[in-house]
PDB file of C-alpha atoms in Angstrom:
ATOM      1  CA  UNK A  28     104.451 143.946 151.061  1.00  0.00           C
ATOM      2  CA  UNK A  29     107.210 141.465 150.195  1.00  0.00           C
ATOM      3  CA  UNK A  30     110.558 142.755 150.254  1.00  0.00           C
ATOM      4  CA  UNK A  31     110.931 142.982 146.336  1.00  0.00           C
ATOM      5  CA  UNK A  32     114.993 142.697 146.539  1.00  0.00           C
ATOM      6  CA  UNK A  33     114.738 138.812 147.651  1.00  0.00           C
ATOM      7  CA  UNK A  34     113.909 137.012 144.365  1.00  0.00           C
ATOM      8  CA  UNK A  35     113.798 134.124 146.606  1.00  0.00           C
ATOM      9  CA  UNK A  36     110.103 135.322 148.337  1.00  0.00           C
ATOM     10  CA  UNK A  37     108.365 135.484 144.590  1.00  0.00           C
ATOM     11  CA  UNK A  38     109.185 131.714 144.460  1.00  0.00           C
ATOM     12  CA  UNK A  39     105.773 131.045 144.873  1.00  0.00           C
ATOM     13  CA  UNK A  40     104.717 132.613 141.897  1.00  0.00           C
ATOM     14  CA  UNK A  41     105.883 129.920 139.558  1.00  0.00           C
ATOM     15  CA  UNK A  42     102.704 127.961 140.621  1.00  0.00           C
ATOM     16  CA  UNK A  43      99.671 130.648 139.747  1.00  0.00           C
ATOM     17  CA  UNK A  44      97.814 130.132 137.702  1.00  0.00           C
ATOM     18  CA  UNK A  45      96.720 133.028 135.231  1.00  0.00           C
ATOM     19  CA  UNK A  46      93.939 134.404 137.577  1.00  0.00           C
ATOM     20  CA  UNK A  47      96.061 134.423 140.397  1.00  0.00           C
ATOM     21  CA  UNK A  48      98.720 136.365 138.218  1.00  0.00           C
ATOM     22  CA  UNK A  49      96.112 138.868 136.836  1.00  0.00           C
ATOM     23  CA  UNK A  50      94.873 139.575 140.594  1.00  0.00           C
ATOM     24  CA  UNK A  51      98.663 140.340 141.466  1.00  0.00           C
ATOM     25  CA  UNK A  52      98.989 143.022 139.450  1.00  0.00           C
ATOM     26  CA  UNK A  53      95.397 144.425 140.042  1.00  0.00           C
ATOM     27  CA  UNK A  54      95.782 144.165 143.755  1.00  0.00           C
ATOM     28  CA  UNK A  55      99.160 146.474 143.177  1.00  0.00           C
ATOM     29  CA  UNK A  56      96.965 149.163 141.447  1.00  0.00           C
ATOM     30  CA  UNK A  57      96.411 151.946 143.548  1.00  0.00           C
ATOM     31  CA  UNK A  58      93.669 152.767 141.821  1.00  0.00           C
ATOM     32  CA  UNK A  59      91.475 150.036 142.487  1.00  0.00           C
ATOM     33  CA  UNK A  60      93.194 150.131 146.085  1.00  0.00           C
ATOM     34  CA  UNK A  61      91.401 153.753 146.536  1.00  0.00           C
ATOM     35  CA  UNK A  62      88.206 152.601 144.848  1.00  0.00           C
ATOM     36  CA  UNK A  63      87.866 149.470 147.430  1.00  0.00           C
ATOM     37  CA  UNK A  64      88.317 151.581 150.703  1.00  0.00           C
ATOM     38  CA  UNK A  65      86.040 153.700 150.072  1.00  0.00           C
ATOM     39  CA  UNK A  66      83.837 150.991 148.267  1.00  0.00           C
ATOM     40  CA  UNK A  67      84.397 148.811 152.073  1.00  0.00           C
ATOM     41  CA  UNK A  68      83.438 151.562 153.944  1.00  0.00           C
ATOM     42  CA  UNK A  69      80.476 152.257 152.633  1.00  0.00           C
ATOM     43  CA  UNK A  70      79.338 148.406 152.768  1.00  0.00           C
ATOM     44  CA  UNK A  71      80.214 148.653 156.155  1.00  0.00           C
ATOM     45  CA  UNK A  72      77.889 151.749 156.702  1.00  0.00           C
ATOM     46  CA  UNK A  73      75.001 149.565 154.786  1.00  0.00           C
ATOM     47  CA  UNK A  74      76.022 146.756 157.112  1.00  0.00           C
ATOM     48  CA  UNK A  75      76.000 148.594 160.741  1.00  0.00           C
ATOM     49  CA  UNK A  76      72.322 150.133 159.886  1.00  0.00           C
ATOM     50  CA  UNK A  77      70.707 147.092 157.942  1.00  0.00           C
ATOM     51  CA  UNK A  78      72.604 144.180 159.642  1.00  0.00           C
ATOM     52  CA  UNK A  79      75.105 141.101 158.247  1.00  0.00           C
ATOM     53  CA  UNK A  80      73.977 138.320 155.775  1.00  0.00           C
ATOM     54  CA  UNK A  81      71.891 135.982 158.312  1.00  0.00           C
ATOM     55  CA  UNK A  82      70.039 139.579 159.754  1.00  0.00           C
ATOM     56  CA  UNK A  83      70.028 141.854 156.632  1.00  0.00           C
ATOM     57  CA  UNK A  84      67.091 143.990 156.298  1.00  0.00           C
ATOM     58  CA  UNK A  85      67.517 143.644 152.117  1.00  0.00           C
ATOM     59  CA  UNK A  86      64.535 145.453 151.481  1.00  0.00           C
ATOM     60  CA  UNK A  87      65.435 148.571 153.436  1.00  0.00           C
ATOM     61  CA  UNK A  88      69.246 148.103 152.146  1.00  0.00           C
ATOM     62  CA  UNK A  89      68.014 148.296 148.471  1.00  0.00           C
ATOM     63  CA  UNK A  90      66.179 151.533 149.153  1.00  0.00           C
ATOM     64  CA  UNK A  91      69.407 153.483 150.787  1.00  0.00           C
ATOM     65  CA  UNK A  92      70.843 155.385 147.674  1.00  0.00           C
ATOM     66  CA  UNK A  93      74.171 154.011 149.389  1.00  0.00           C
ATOM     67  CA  UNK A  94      73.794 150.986 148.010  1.00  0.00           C
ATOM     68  CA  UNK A  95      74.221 152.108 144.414  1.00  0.00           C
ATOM     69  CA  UNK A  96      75.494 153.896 141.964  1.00  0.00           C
ATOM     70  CA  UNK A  97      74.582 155.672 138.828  1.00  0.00           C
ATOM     71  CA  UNK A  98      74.372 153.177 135.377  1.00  0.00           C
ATOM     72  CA  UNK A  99      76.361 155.788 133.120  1.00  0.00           C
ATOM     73  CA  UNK A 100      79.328 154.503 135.776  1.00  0.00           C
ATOM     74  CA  UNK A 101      79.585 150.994 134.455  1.00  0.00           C
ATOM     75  CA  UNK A 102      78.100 151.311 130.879  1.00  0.00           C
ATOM     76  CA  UNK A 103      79.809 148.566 129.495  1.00  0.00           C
ATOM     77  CA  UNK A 104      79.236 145.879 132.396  1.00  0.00           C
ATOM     78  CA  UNK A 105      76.198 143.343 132.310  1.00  0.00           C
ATOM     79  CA  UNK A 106      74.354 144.866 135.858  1.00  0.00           C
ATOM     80  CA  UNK A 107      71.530 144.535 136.379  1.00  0.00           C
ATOM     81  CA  UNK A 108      69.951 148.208 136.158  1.00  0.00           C
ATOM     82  CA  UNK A 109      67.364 149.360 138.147  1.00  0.00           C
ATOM     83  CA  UNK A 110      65.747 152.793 137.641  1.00  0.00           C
ATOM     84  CA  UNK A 111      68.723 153.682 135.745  1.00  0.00           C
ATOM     85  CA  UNK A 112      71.286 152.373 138.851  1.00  0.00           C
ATOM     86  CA  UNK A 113      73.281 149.674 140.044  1.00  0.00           C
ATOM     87  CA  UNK A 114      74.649 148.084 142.849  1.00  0.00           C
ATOM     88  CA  UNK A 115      77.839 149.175 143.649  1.00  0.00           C
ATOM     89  CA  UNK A 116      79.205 145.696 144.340  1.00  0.00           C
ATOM     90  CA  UNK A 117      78.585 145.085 140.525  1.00  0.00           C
ATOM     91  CA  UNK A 118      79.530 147.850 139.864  1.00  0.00           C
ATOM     92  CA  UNK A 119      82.848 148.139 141.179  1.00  0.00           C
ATOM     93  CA  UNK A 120      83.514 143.727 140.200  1.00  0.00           C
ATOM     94  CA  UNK A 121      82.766 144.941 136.880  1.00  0.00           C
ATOM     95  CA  UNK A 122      84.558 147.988 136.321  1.00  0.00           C
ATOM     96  CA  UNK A 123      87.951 145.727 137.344  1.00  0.00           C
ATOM     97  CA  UNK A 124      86.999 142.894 135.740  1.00  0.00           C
ATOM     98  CA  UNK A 125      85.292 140.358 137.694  1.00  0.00           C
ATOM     99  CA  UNK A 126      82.194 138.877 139.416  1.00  0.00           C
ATOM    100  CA  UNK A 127      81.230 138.512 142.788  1.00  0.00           C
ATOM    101  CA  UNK A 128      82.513 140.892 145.734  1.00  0.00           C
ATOM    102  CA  UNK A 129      85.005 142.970 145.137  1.00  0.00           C
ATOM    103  CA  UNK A 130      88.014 141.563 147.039  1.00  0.00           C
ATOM    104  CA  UNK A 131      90.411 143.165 149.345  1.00  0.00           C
ATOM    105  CA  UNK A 132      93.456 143.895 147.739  1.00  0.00           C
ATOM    106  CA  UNK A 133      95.447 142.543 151.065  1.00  0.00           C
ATOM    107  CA  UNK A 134      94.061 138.989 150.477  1.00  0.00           C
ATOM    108  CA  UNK A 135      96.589 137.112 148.791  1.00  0.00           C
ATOM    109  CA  UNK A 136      94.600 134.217 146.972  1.00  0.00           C
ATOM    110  CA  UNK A 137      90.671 135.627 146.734  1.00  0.00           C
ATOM    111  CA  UNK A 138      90.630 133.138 143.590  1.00  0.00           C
ATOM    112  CA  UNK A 139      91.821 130.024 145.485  1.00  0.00           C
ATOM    113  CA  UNK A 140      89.520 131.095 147.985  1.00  0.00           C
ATOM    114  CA  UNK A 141      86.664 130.979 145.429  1.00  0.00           C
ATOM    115  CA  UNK A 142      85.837 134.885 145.987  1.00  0.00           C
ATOM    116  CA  UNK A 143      87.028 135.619 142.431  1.00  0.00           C
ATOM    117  CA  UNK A 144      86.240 135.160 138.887  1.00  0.00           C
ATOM    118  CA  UNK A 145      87.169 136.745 136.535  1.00  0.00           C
ATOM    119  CA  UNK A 146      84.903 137.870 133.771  1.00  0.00           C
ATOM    120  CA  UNK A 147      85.323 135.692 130.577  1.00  0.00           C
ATOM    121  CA  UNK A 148      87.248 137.806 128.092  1.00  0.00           C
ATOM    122  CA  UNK A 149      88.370 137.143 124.055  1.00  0.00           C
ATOM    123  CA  UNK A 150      91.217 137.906 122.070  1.00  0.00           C
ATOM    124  CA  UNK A 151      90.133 139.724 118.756  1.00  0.00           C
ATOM    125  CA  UNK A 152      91.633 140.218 115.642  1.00  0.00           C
ATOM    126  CA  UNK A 153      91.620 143.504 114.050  1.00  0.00           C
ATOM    127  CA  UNK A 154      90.923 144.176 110.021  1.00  0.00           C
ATOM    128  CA  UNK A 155      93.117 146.521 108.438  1.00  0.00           C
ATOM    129  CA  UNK A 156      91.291 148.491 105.545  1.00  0.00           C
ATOM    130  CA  UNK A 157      92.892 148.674 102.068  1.00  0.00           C
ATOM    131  CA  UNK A 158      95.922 150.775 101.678  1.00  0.00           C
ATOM    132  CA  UNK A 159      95.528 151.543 105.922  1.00  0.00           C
ATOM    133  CA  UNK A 160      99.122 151.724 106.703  1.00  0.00           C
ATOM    134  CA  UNK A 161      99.461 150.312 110.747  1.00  0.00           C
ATOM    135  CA  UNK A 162     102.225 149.281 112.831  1.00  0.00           C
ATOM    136  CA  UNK A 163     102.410 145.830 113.088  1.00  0.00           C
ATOM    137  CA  UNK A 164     103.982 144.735 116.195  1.00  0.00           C
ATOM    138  CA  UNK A 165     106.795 141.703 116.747  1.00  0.00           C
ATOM    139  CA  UNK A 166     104.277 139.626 118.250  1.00  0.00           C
ATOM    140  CA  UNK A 167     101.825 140.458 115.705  1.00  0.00           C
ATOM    141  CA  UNK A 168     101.161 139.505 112.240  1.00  0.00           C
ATOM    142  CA  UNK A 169      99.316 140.138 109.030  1.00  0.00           C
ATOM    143  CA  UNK A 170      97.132 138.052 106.611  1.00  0.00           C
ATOM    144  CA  UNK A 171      95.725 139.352 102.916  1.00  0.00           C
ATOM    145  CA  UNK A 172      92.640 137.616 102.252  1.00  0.00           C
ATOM    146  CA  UNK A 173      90.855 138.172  98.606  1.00  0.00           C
ATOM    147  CA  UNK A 174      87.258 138.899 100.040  1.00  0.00           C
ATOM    148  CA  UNK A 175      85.826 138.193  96.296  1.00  0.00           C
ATOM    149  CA  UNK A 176      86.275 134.424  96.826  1.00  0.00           C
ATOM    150  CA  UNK A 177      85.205 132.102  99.351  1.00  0.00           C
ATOM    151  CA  UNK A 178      86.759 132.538 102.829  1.00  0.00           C
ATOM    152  CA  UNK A 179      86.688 129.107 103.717  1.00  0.00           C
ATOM    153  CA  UNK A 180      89.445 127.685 102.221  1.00  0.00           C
ATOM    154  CA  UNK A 181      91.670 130.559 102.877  1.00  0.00           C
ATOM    155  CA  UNK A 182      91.228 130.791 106.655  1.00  0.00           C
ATOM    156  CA  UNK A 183      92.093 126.796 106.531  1.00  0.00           C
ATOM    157  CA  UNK A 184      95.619 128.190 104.908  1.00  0.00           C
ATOM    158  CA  UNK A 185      95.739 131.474 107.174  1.00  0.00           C
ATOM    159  CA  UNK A 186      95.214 129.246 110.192  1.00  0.00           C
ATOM    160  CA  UNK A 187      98.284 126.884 108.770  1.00  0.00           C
ATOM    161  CA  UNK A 188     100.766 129.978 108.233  1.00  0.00           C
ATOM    162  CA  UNK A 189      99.904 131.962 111.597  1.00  0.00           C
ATOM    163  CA  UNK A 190     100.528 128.031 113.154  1.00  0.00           C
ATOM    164  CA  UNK A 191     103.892 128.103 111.711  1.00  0.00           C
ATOM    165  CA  UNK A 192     104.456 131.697 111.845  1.00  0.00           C
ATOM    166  CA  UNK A 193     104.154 131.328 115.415  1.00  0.00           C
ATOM    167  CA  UNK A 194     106.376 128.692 116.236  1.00  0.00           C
ATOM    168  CA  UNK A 195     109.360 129.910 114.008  1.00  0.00           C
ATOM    169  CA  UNK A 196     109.299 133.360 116.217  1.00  0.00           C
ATOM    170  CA  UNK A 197     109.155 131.081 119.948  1.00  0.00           C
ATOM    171  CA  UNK A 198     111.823 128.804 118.500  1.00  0.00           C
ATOM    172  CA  UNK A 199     113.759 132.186 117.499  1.00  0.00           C
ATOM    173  CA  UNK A 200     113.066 133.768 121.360  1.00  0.00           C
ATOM    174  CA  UNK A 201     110.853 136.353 119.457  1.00  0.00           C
ATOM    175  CA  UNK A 202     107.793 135.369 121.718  1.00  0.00           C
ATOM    176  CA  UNK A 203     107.136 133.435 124.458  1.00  0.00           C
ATOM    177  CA  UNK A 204     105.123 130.536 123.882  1.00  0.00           C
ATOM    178  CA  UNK A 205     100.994 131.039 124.755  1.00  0.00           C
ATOM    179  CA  UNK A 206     101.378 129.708 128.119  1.00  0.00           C
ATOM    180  CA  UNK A 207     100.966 131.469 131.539  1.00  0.00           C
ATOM    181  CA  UNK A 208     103.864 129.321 133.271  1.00  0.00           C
ATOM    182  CA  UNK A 209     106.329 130.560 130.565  1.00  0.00           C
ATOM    183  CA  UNK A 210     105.887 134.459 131.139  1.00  0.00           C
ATOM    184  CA  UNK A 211     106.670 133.866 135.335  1.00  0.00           C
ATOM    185  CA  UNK A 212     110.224 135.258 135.124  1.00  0.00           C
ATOM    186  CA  UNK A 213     109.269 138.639 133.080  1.00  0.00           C
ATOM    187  CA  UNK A 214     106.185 138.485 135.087  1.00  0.00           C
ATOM    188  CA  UNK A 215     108.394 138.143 138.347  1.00  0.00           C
ATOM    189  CA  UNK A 216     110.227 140.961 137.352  1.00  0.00           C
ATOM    190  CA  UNK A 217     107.369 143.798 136.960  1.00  0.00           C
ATOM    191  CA  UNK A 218     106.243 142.685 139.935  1.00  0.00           C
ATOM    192  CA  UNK A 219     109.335 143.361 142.321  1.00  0.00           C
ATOM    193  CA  UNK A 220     109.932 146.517 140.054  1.00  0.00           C
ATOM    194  CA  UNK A 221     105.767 147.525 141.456  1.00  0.00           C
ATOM    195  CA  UNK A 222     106.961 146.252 145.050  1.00  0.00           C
ATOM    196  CA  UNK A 223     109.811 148.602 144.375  1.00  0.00           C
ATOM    197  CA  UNK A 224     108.701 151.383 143.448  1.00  0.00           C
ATOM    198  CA  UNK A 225     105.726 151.402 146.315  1.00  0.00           C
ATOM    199  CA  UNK A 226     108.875 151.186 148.405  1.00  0.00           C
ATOM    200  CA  UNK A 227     110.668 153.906 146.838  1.00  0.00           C
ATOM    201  CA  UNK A 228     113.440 152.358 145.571  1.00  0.00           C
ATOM    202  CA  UNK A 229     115.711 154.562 143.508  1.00  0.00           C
ATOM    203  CA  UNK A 230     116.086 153.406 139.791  1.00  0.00           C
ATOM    204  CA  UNK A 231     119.414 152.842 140.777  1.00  0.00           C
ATOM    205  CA  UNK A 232     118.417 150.299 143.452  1.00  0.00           C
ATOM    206  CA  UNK A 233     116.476 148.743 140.839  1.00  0.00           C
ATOM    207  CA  UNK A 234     119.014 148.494 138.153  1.00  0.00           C
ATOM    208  CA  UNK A 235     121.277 146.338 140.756  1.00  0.00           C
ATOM    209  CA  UNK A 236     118.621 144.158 141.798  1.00  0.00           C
ATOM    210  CA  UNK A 237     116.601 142.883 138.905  1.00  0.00           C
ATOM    211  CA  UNK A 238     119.876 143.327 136.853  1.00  0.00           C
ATOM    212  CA  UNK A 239     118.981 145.728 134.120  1.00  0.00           C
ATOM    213  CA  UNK A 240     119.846 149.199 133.643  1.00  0.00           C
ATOM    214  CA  UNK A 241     119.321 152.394 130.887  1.00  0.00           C
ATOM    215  CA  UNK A 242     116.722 151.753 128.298  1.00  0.00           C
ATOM    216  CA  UNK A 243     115.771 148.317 129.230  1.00  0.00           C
ATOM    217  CA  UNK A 244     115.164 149.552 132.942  1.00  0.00           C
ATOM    218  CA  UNK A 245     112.804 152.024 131.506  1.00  0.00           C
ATOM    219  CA  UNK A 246     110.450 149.281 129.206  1.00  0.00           C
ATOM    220  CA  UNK A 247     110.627 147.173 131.884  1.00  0.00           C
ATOM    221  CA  UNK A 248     108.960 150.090 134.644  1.00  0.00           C
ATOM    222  CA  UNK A 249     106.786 150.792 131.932  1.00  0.00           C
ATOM    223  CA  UNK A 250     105.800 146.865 131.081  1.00  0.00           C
ATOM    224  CA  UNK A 251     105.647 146.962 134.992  1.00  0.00           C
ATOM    225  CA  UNK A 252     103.077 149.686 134.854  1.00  0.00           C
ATOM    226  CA  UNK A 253     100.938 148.753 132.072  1.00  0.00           C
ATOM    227  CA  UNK A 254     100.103 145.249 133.501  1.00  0.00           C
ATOM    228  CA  UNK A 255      99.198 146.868 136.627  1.00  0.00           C
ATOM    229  CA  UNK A 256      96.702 149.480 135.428  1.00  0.00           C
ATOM    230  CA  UNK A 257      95.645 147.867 132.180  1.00  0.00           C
ATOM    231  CA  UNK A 258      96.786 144.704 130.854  1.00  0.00           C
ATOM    232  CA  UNK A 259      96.696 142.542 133.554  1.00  0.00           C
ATOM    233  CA  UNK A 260      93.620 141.007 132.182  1.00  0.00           C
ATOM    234  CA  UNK A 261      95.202 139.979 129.154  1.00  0.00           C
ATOM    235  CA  UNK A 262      96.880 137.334 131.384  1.00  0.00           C
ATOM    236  CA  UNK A 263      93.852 135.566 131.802  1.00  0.00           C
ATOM    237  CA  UNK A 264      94.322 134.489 128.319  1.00  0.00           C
ATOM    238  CA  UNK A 265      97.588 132.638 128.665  1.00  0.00           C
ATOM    239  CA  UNK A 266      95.314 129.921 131.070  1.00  0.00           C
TER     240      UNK A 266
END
C-alpha cells in the first residue's frame, strides 16, 4: 500500500490511462478483494488435482462442480451457460466488469500487462416523461423535443446546444472537460483518501493532508467511496 500522505508517490498516476484508473479503484474494493481469494483458491484446488495449462486434464476439470457456478449469479453477463452454469472465471470477470482472468488485486498494471479488458460499456441518455419532475444534476442537462415532427432536424440543433452547453460550464469550472488526464488530481485525491482510510487514518489526519476539511471532507470520502464500489467503470468513458 503506498503511503497515501506523500502526494509525491501518486505521481505516476498522471500517465494512466482510463483502464488503468478504473482498475485502481476496483483493486481498492474490498469486495472484489474477498471475492478473488476465495475465487484463487479454488482455481488453485482445480489446478493441484487436474494440473497447469500445458498438463490440464480439461475434460475432468469441466466436470468438477468447482469449476462453476450457478447462471442466476451473473444474469446480466454474456457466459457462456452450460446446463444452466458458468465458469467461475467468467463469472467473476464479468460480475466486475471485464474479460479474461480475473486479476489479482496486488498486481499493479494487469492492463499494461495485457491480462485486462475491460468490457465495452455506453453512456445513455435517459427520457423524462411529460410533466415527470427529476433532479437534474450540474453536469447534466435537459432537451424538449416535439415528438409530432421529425426528429432529425432537431437532434442536429440538440447536438449544437448540448456542444455549447458544454463548453460554457468547463470554461466556467462547472465540469471538467471529457478527458481522463483532466480528472487525475480529484482522482488522486479519492485515492489517498481509500489508501487512508485502509490505513486508518483519522478524518482529522485526512483533513491536514489532502487539505480539506467539514463538508467538503465528507463528499470527497463519499466521491472516494462511490468510485471504488461503483463508478469506477464510468472512467472508462473519459478514454
Amino acid at each position: 500500500m503506498l503511503d497515501w500522505r506523500n502526494l509525491p508517490n501518486y505521481e505516476f498516476c498522471h500517465g494512466l490511462t482510463a483502464g488503468q484508473w478504473a482498475w485502481e479503484f476496483l483493486r481498492r474494493n474490498p469486495v472484489y478483494q474477498q471475492e478473488w481469494q476465495s475465487f484463487i483458491a479454488t482455481w488453485r484446488a482445480l489446478e493441484a488435482t487436474y494440473g497447469k495449462p500445458s498438463q490440464r486434464d480439461m475434460a475432468r476439470w469441466k466436470q468438477d462442480p468447482r469449476a462453476w457456478v450457478a447462471a442466476e449469479e451473473c444474469p446480466e453477463s454474456d457466459c457462456r451457460v452450460d446446463a444452466n452454469k458458468v465458469l467461475i472465471e467468467c463469472a467473476l470477470g464479468a460480475r466486475w466488469g471485464f474479460y479474461k482472468f480475473p486479476p489479482d488485486p496486488e498486481d499493479d498494471d494487469p492492463i499494461g500487462g495485457g491480462r485486462l479488458v475491460w468490457r465495452e460499456i455506453s453512456s445513455s441518455a435517459s427520457l423524462l416523461e411529460a410533466g415527470q419532475n427529476a433532479p437534474i444534476e450540474l453536469q447534466q442537462a435537459a432537451l424538449v423535443f416535439d415528438l409530432g415532427l421529425p426528429l432529425a432536424p432537431q437532434l442536429d440543433q440538440a447536438k449544437r446546444h448540448l456542444q455549447i452547453e458544454q463548453r460554457k460550464r468547463i470554461l466556467s469550472g462547472d465540469i471538467l472537460p471529457p478527458r481522463i488526464s483532466e480528472h487525475a488530481a480529484r482522482l488522486i485525491v479519492s485515492l489517498r483518501i481509500l489508501d487512508g482510510m485502509a490505513a486508518a487514518a483519522s478524518l482529522g489526519d485526512l483533513a491536514v493532508a489532502i487539505e480539506v476539511s467539514g463538508c467538503l471532507l465528507k463528499a470527497a470520502i463519499n466521491e472516494a467511496f462511490a468510485l471504488r464500489d461503483r463508478e469506477y467503470h464510468r472512467l472508462l468513458l473519459l478514454g
